[in-house]
Amino acid sequence: MPTATATLSVSFAPSKKPHLSFCPFGATSITLTNFTSPPIRRPMTTSAVSIEKETVISERPHTFLRQTDGEDNGSIRSRFQSMILEMQESVCGALEALDGAGKFKEDAWTRPGGGGGISRVLQDGAVFEKAGVNISVVYGVMPPEAYRAAKASAADQKPGPVPFFAAGISSVLHPKNPFAPTLHFNYRYFETDAPKDTPGAPRQWWFGGGTDLTPAYIFEEDVKHFHSVQKRACDKFDPSFYPRFKKWCDDYFFIKHRGKRRGLGGIFFDDLNDYDQEMILSFATECADSVVPAYIPILEKRKDTPFNESQKAWQQLRSGRYVYDRGTTFGLKTGGRIESILVSLPLTARWEYDHKPEEGSEEWKLLDACMNPKDWI
């Protein structure tokens, strides 16, 4: 069976060692990055196995965990898998109820060496042009270059590839109405294998994820509501989280060749392992649980707002920004499941040569906010 090829991007900064991050949507990207300063990327390709090719199955299994991991043993792996499965159910249920006409199509898939995922897509519904909610549980092998870059201690360095585990949920929701914003969320957990002298303990572990809003038109009350829900989730654990992760989100979704951010932000974090593991699992769960109350009330207000062809065309121009996405790019490079990766793309998009909205227009105000992020609350 053919194997995938991993592509690595390495960023170095004197103040912080690089880390590895996981990108769901049916693919694993192994990326060494420090987001605290402008990255210096040095592409590096290796023939080491990343992840095995998937096999579509007719019915979803009870678990995607290997038997050696245990199904209900209380481990972080097991509990995180349960969280993302429950979140997929709750989000899809809320979206179907709101849409009223569209239903999610589901594909389940596994890999021979363990792991798999469930892709769910609602397309061309009454409210949603396209909505994808995917989960994946992946086992793979980390090339030694990645492991050495991530470990500060020479004593911990390993000559060969290092097995890893990654699980996550990722979603992009594209409404039909240009006054209803697009939403993206992604929550994930990653760990490497255990040292021989400590069976069951992860050599490295971290959490990542976030939720961000991408409107075509700004309704300040909607953006304030969205950010307020994110802040409440963060404040339950650490008052520094919201300002820290809001800035991280603003920086992470900056499209360099456009000189603008993709949208109006939210929260984003990665490589989070400097707190108690149980606390971060609870935090990630709280953030995941906040998606529906942050987003659905906005859609209920905006989904039936009258609009014209010009406003729809502007939404499609903005949707074109989703074609440039780190998760999509890395997924394609690492040989993941193509249909799952491309779920994030909109059903329709538009590109116009040198399009410039009139200064002072509602469209111009959005671009200004994407260039100059503000504190909404």
GROMACS .gro file of C-alpha atoms in nm:
model
  377
    1MET     CA    1   0.000   0.000   0.000
    2PRO     CA    2   0.146   0.341  -0.089
    3THR     CA    3   0.265   0.561   0.193
    4ALA     CA    4   0.227   0.932   0.241
    5THR     CA    5   0.515   1.177   0.226
    6ALA     CA    6   0.545   1.430   0.505
    7THR     CA    7   0.651   1.785   0.431
    8LEU     CA    8   0.803   1.979   0.719
    9SER     CA    9   0.822   2.353   0.776
   10VAL     CA   10   1.065   2.455   1.048
   11SER     CA   11   1.062   2.790   1.228
   12PHE     CA   12   1.327   2.896   1.475
   13ALA     CA   13   1.332   3.174   1.732
   14PRO     CA   14   1.584   3.231   2.010
   15SER     CA   15   1.318   3.257   2.280
   16LYS     CA   16   1.124   2.938   2.225
   17LYS     CA   17   1.193   2.591   2.091
   18PRO     CA   18   0.988   2.471   1.795
   19HIS     CA   19   0.690   2.243   1.839
   20LEU     CA   20   0.479   2.008   1.632
   21SER     CA   21   0.117   2.070   1.544
   22PHE     CA   22  -0.169   1.862   1.406
   23CYS     CA   23  -0.413   1.970   1.138
   24PRO     CA   24  -0.731   1.759   1.110
   25PHE     CA   25  -0.972   1.732   0.812
   26GLY     CA   26  -0.847   1.382   0.739
   27ALA     CA   27  -0.481   1.472   0.720
   28THR     CA   28  -0.190   1.509   0.954
   29SER     CA   29   0.060   1.786   0.895
   30ILE     CA   30   0.382   1.776   1.089
   31THR     CA   31   0.485   2.138   1.127
   32LEU     CA   32   0.751   2.286   1.350
   33THR     CA   33   0.645   2.641   1.423
   34ASN     CA   34   0.688   2.927   1.666
   35PHE     CA   35   0.411   3.183   1.619
   36THR     CA   36   0.554   3.438   1.863
   37SER     CA   37   0.775   3.594   1.595
   38PRO     CA   38   0.770   3.608   1.213
   39PRO     CA   39   0.857   3.255   1.096
   40ILE     CA   40   1.161   3.164   0.892
   41ARG     CA   41   1.048   2.860   0.699
   42ARG     CA   42   1.292   2.604   0.566
   43PRO     CA   43   1.105   2.333   0.371
   44MET     CA   44   1.237   1.983   0.431
   45THR     CA   45   1.099   1.670   0.268
   46THR     CA   46   1.152   1.319   0.395
   47SER     CA   47   1.048   0.977   0.275
   48ALA     CA   48   0.955   0.859   0.626
   49VAL     CA   49   0.601   0.726   0.661
   50SER     CA   50   0.353   0.989   0.782
   51ILE     CA   51   0.013   0.818   0.780
   52GLU     CA   52  -0.134   0.519   0.600
   53LYS     CA   53  -0.394   0.558   0.327
   54GLU     CA   54  -0.755   0.531   0.437
   55THR     CA   55  -1.028   0.278   0.357
   56VAL     CA   56  -1.391   0.394   0.343
   57ILE     CA   57  -1.621   0.174   0.555
   58SER     CA   58  -1.998   0.132   0.548
   59GLU     CA   59  -2.056   0.175   0.921
   60ARG     CA   60  -1.870   0.379   1.179
   61PRO     CA   61  -1.685   0.176   1.444
   62HIS     CA   62  -1.741   0.216   1.816
   63THR     CA   63  -1.391   0.359   1.850
   64PHE     CA   64  -1.096   0.451   1.630
   65LEU     CA   65  -0.846   0.379   1.907
   66ARG     CA   66  -0.617   0.080   1.888
   67GLN     CA   67  -0.694  -0.200   2.130
   68THR     CA   68  -0.367  -0.129   2.309
   69ASP     CA   69  -0.497   0.219   2.394
   70GLY     CA   70  -0.814   0.087   2.552
   71GLU     CA   71  -1.162   0.209   2.462
   72ASP     CA   72  -1.289   0.342   2.795
   73ASN     CA   73  -0.983   0.342   3.018
   74GLY     CA   74  -1.004   0.706   3.120
   75SER     CA   75  -0.693   0.806   2.924
   76ILE     CA   76  -0.664   1.148   2.763
   77ARG     CA   77  -0.674   0.977   2.422
   78SER     CA   78  -1.000   0.804   2.501
   79ARG     CA   79  -1.164   1.107   2.661
   80PHE     CA   80  -1.058   1.342   2.383
   81GLN     CA   81  -1.197   1.102   2.124
   82SER     CA   82  -1.526   1.094   2.316
   83MET     CA   83  -1.530   1.475   2.329
   84ILE     CA   84  -1.484   1.525   1.954
   85LEU     CA   85  -1.742   1.255   1.870
   86GLU     CA   86  -1.995   1.419   2.102
   87MET     CA   87  -1.914   1.762   1.962
   88GLN     CA   88  -1.963   1.643   1.605
   89GLU     CA   89  -2.307   1.508   1.701
   90SER     CA   90  -2.415   1.823   1.885
   91VAL     CA   91  -2.292   2.070   1.623
   92CYS     CA   92  -2.440   1.875   1.331
   93GLY     CA   93  -2.770   1.843   1.518
   94ALA     CA   94  -2.786   2.217   1.582
   95LEU     CA   95  -2.698   2.299   1.220
   96GLU     CA   96  -2.958   2.062   1.074
   97ALA     CA   97  -3.224   2.203   1.305
   98LEU     CA   98  -3.141   2.556   1.196
   99ASP     CA   99  -3.121   2.471   0.826
  100GLY     CA  100  -3.453   2.288   0.825
  101ALA     CA  101  -3.397   2.126   0.485
  102GLY     CA  102  -3.039   2.006   0.448
  103LYS     CA  103  -2.907   1.684   0.599
  104PHE     CA  104  -2.548   1.583   0.662
  105LYS     CA  105  -2.395   1.313   0.445
  106GLU     CA  106  -2.156   1.096   0.644
  107ASP     CA  107  -1.847   0.903   0.534
  108ALA     CA  108  -1.648   0.694   0.780
  109TRP     CA  109  -1.299   0.565   0.710
  110THR     CA  110  -1.024   0.371   0.883
  111ARG     CA  111  -0.655   0.298   0.832
  112PRO     CA  112  -0.493  -0.048   0.851
  113GLY     CA  113  -0.257   0.047   1.132
  114GLY     CA  114  -0.530   0.200   1.347
  115GLY     CA  115  -0.723   0.522   1.353
  116GLY     CA  116  -0.972   0.673   1.112
  117GLY     CA  117  -1.233   0.942   1.096
  118ILE     CA  118  -1.582   1.059   1.013
  119SER     CA  119  -1.650   1.329   0.755
  120ARG     CA  120  -1.991   1.497   0.759
  121VAL     CA  121  -2.104   1.745   0.494
  122LEU     CA  122  -2.429   1.937   0.448
  123GLN     CA  123  -2.439   2.091   0.102
  124ASP     CA  124  -2.683   2.327  -0.070
  125GLY     CA  125  -2.931   2.342   0.216
  126ALA     CA  126  -3.181   2.618   0.297
  127VAL     CA  127  -2.935   2.811   0.518
  128PHE     CA  128  -2.596   2.657   0.444
  129GLU     CA  129  -2.426   2.657   0.109
  130LYS     CA  130  -2.177   2.410   0.254
  131ALA     CA  131  -2.106   2.293   0.608
  132GLY     CA  132  -1.840   2.039   0.697
  133VAL     CA  133  -1.774   1.888   1.039
  134ASN     CA  134  -1.495   1.629   1.042
  135ILE     CA  135  -1.324   1.427   1.311
  136SER     CA  136  -1.010   1.217   1.279
  137VAL     CA  137  -0.801   0.993   1.502
  138VAL     CA  138  -0.460   0.931   1.348
  139TYR     CA  139  -0.160   0.713   1.425
  140GLY     CA  140   0.159   0.784   1.233
  141VAL     CA  141   0.535   0.807   1.241
  142MET     CA  142   0.725   1.127   1.301
  143PRO     CA  143   1.049   1.161   1.102
  144PRO     CA  144   1.360   1.184   1.325
  145GLU     CA  145   1.435   1.538   1.200
  146ALA     CA  146   1.106   1.655   1.348
  147TYR     CA  147   1.168   1.479   1.677
  148ARG     CA  148   1.521   1.619   1.716
  149ALA     CA  149   1.400   1.973   1.645
  150ALA     CA  150   1.129   1.943   1.908
  151LYS     CA  151   1.352   1.806   2.187
  152ALA     CA  152   1.593   2.032   2.372
  153SER     CA  153   1.781   1.752   2.549
  154ALA     CA  154   2.034   1.556   2.345
  155ALA     CA  155   1.981   1.259   2.578
  156ASP     CA  156   1.622   1.231   2.460
  157GLN     CA  157   1.706   1.225   2.092
  158LYS     CA  158   1.611   0.911   1.907
  159PRO     CA  159   1.788   0.787   1.590
  160GLY     CA  160   1.478   0.651   1.418
  161PRO     CA  161   1.121   0.762   1.346
  162VAL     CA  162   0.897   0.832   1.645
  163PRO     CA  163   0.536   0.705   1.657
  164PHE     CA  164   0.271   0.969   1.728
  165PHE     CA  165  -0.100   0.993   1.799
  166ALA     CA  166  -0.324   1.283   1.694
  167ALA     CA  167  -0.698   1.343   1.722
  168GLY     CA  168  -0.910   1.640   1.632
  169ILE     CA  169  -1.230   1.795   1.508
  170SER     CA  170  -1.234   2.061   1.237
  171SER     CA  171  -1.520   2.247   1.075
  172VAL     CA  172  -1.594   2.527   0.828
  173LEU     CA  173  -1.952   2.653   0.790
  174HIS     CA  174  -2.045   2.862   0.484
  175PRO     CA  175  -2.398   3.013   0.495
  176LYS     CA  176  -2.582   3.121   0.180
  177ASN     CA  177  -2.683   3.465   0.304
  178PRO     CA  178  -2.402   3.722   0.272
  179PHE     CA  179  -2.509   3.882   0.601
  180ALA     CA  180  -2.455   3.552   0.787
  181PRO     CA  181  -2.085   3.496   0.870
  182THR     CA  182  -1.869   3.196   0.794
  183LEU     CA  183  -1.734   3.009   1.097
  184HIS     CA  184  -1.426   2.792   1.143
  185PHE     CA  185  -1.334   2.587   1.448
  186ASN     CA  186  -1.070   2.326   1.514
  187TYR     CA  187  -0.967   2.145   1.835
  188ARG     CA  188  -0.694   1.883   1.853
  189TYR     CA  189  -0.469   1.673   2.078
  190PHE     CA  190  -0.125   1.536   1.990
  191GLU     CA  191   0.124   1.310   2.166
  192THR     CA  192   0.433   1.105   2.085
  193ASP     CA  193   0.520   0.759   2.215
  194ALA     CA  194   0.617   0.685   2.574
  195PRO     CA  195   0.970   0.640   2.708
  196LYS     CA  196   1.062   0.276   2.769
  197ASP     CA  197   1.104   0.336   3.141
  198THR     CA  198   0.761   0.500   3.179
  199PRO     CA  199   0.500   0.284   3.003
  200GLY     CA  200   0.184   0.474   2.913
  201ALA     CA  201   0.322   0.822   2.975
  202PRO     CA  202   0.347   1.045   2.668
  203ARG     CA  203   0.694   1.161   2.571
  204GLN     CA  204   0.539   1.485   2.445
  205TRP     CA  205   0.177   1.606   2.446
  206TRP     CA  206  -0.005   1.925   2.359
  207PHE     CA  207  -0.343   2.069   2.271
  208GLY     CA  208  -0.435   2.321   2.004
  209GLY     CA  209  -0.733   2.481   1.836
  210GLY     CA  210  -0.967   2.774   1.827
  211THR     CA  211  -1.282   2.928   1.681
  212ASP     CA  212  -1.288   3.225   1.444
  213LEU     CA  213  -1.550   3.432   1.260
  214THR     CA  214  -1.532   3.544   0.897
  215PRO     CA  215  -1.820   3.775   0.802
  216ALA     CA  216  -1.871   3.952   0.469
  217TYR     CA  217  -2.047   4.240   0.647
  218ILE     CA  218  -1.988   4.371   0.998
  219PHE     CA  219  -2.271   4.377   1.251
  220GLU     CA  220  -2.092   4.498   1.560
  221GLU     CA  221  -2.345   4.342   1.797
  222ASP     CA  222  -2.281   4.002   1.635
  223VAL     CA  223  -1.904   4.030   1.661
  224LYS     CA  224  -1.928   4.144   2.022
  225HIS     CA  225  -2.156   3.850   2.104
  226PHE     CA  226  -1.916   3.606   1.939
  227HIS     CA  227  -1.608   3.739   2.119
  228SER     CA  228  -1.794   3.760   2.451
  229VAL     CA  229  -1.871   3.388   2.437
  230GLN     CA  230  -1.504   3.313   2.362
  231LYS     CA  231  -1.394   3.533   2.651
  232ARG     CA  232  -1.633   3.367   2.898
  233ALA     CA  233  -1.497   3.024   2.803
  234CYS     CA  234  -1.138   3.147   2.851
  235ASP     CA  235  -1.203   3.334   3.176
  236LYS     CA  236  -1.327   3.018   3.347
  237PHE     CA  237  -0.968   2.893   3.337
  238ASP     CA  238  -0.729   3.189   3.315
  239PRO     CA  239  -0.806   3.561   3.260
  240SER     CA  240  -0.493   3.588   3.045
  241PHE     CA  241  -0.621   3.333   2.795
  242TYR     CA  242  -0.863   3.550   2.598
  243PRO     CA  243  -0.628   3.844   2.521
  244ARG     CA  244  -0.342   3.605   2.456
  245PHE     CA  245  -0.537   3.371   2.229
  246LYS     CA  246  -0.727   3.652   2.054
  247LYS     CA  247  -0.398   3.809   1.943
  248TRP     CA  248  -0.270   3.466   1.842
  249CYS     CA  249  -0.581   3.421   1.626
  250ASP     CA  250  -0.538   3.762   1.464
  251ASP     CA  251  -0.177   3.681   1.380
  252TYR     CA  252  -0.233   3.320   1.271
  253PHE     CA  253  -0.503   3.398   1.013
  254PHE     CA  254  -0.306   3.680   0.853
  255ILE     CA  255  -0.280   3.627   0.476
  256LYS     CA  256   0.064   3.767   0.399
  257HIS     CA  257   0.027   3.811   0.026
  258ARG     CA  258  -0.298   4.006   0.081
  259GLY     CA  259  -0.174   4.203   0.380
  260LYS     CA  260  -0.499   4.132   0.563
  261ARG     CA  261  -0.648   3.891   0.812
  262ARG     CA  262  -0.904   3.641   0.688
  263GLY     CA  263  -1.178   3.767   0.916
  264LEU     CA  264  -1.255   3.923   1.253
  265GLY     CA  265  -1.080   3.666   1.466
  266GLY     CA  266  -1.177   3.480   1.778
  267ILE     CA  267  -0.932   3.263   1.971
  268PHE     CA  268  -0.649   3.034   1.862
  269PHE     CA  269  -0.384   2.842   2.056
  270ASP     CA  270  -0.130   2.573   1.976
  271ASP     CA  271   0.142   2.370   2.149
  272LEU     CA  272  -0.044   2.424   2.477
  273ASN     CA  273   0.117   2.198   2.739
  274ASP     CA  274   0.243   2.436   3.007
  275TYR     CA  275  -0.059   2.374   3.232
  276ASP     CA  276  -0.200   2.063   3.398
  277GLN     CA  277  -0.316   1.816   3.132
  278GLU     CA  278  -0.657   1.772   3.290
  279MET     CA  279  -0.706   2.149   3.299
  280ILE     CA  280  -0.624   2.191   2.930
  281LEU     CA  281  -0.855   1.905   2.834
  282SER     CA  282  -1.133   2.078   3.028
  283PHE     CA  283  -1.047   2.409   2.864
  284ALA     CA  284  -1.054   2.260   2.512
  285THR     CA  285  -1.388   2.096   2.593
  286GLU     CA  286  -1.531   2.426   2.720
  287CYS     CA  287  -1.417   2.602   2.402
  288ALA     CA  288  -1.574   2.330   2.190
  289ASP     CA  289  -1.899   2.353   2.385
  290SER     CA  290  -1.908   2.730   2.322
  291VAL     CA  291  -1.927   2.697   1.942
  292VAL     CA  292  -2.305   2.656   1.916
  293PRO     CA  293  -2.400   2.938   2.160
  294ALA     CA  294  -2.146   3.170   1.994
  295TYR     CA  295  -2.266   3.110   1.639
  296ILE     CA  296  -2.626   2.991   1.615
  297PRO     CA  297  -2.785   3.310   1.760
  298ILE     CA  298  -2.606   3.514   1.493
  299LEU     CA  299  -2.737   3.290   1.215
  300GLU     CA  300  -3.090   3.305   1.352
  301LYS     CA  301  -3.081   3.684   1.317
  302ARG     CA  302  -2.914   3.704   0.975
  303LYS     CA  303  -3.011   3.398   0.769
  304ASP     CA  304  -3.327   3.554   0.623
  305THR     CA  305  -3.200   3.910   0.572
  306PRO     CA  306  -3.282   4.033   0.219
  307PHE     CA  307  -2.977   4.083  -0.005
  308ASN     CA  308  -2.898   4.176  -0.364
  309GLU     CA  309  -2.665   4.036  -0.631
  310SER     CA  310  -2.390   4.283  -0.550
  311GLN     CA  311  -2.387   4.178  -0.184
  312LYS     CA  312  -2.380   3.809  -0.283
  313ALA     CA  313  -2.087   3.878  -0.516
  314TRP     CA  314  -1.899   4.044  -0.229
  315GLN     CA  315  -1.959   3.739  -0.010
  316GLN     CA  316  -1.817   3.518  -0.286
  317LEU     CA  317  -1.509   3.740  -0.311
  318ARG     CA  318  -1.457   3.697   0.063
  319SER     CA  319  -1.518   3.322   0.036
  320GLY     CA  320  -1.225   3.305  -0.205
  321ARG     CA  321  -0.997   3.373   0.091
  322TYR     CA  322  -1.077   3.023   0.222
  323VAL     CA  323  -0.895   2.872  -0.077
  324TYR     CA  324  -0.575   2.996   0.092
  325ASP     CA  325  -0.572   2.804   0.418
  326ARG     CA  326  -0.285   2.646   0.608
  327GLY     CA  327  -0.483   2.336   0.696
  328THR     CA  328  -0.582   2.275   0.335
  329THR     CA  329  -0.227   2.332   0.211
  330PHE     CA  330  -0.065   2.100   0.464
  331GLY     CA  331  -0.332   1.835   0.421
  332LEU     CA  332  -0.268   1.817   0.048
  333LYS     CA  333   0.109   1.797   0.105
  334THR     CA  334   0.090   1.508   0.351
  335GLY     CA  335  -0.128   1.273   0.148
  336GLY     CA  336  -0.444   1.289   0.360
  337ARG     CA  337  -0.800   1.209   0.253
  338ILE     CA  338  -0.871   1.459  -0.026
  339GLU     CA  339  -1.250   1.481   0.009
  340SER     CA  340  -1.217   1.550   0.381
  341ILE     CA  341  -0.946   1.811   0.329
  342LEU     CA  342  -1.144   2.004   0.067
  343VAL     CA  343  -1.458   2.016   0.283
  344SER     CA  344  -1.328   2.351   0.408
  345LEU     CA  345  -1.364   2.513   0.066
  346PRO     CA  346  -1.682   2.705  -0.018
  347LEU     CA  347  -1.927   2.571  -0.275
  348THR     CA  348  -1.901   2.898  -0.470
  349ALA     CA  349  -1.635   3.168  -0.472
  350ARG     CA  350  -1.537   3.462  -0.687
  351TRP     CA  351  -1.220   3.643  -0.793
  352GLU     CA  352  -1.221   3.982  -0.963
  353TYR     CA  353  -0.915   4.157  -1.092
  354ASP     CA  354  -0.799   4.441  -0.866
  355HIS     CA  355  -1.130   4.470  -0.684
  356LYS     CA  356  -1.141   4.775  -0.455
  357PRO     CA  357  -1.457   4.864  -0.261
  358GLU     CA  358  -1.550   5.229  -0.237
  359GLU     CA  359  -1.394   5.399   0.065
  360GLY     CA  360  -1.643   5.433   0.348
  361SER     CA  361  -1.871   5.156   0.214
  362GLU     CA  362  -1.974   4.860   0.427
  363GLU     CA  363  -1.740   4.640   0.223
  364TRP     CA  364  -1.452   4.883   0.281
  365LYS     CA  365  -1.522   4.882   0.655
  366LEU     CA  366  -1.477   4.505   0.662
  367LEU     CA  367  -1.141   4.524   0.486
  368ASP     CA  368  -1.030   4.796   0.724
  369ALA     CA  369  -1.118   4.575   1.021
  370CYS     CA  370  -0.925   4.285   0.863
  371MET     CA  371  -0.619   4.509   0.824
  372ASN     CA  372  -0.651   4.672   1.166
  373PRO     CA  373  -0.781   4.424   1.425
  374LYS     CA  374  -0.964   4.581   1.717
  375ASP     CA  375  -1.079   4.486   2.063
  376TRP     CA  376  -1.449   4.404   2.023
  377ILE     CA  377  -1.526   4.374   2.394
   0.00000   0.00000   0.00000
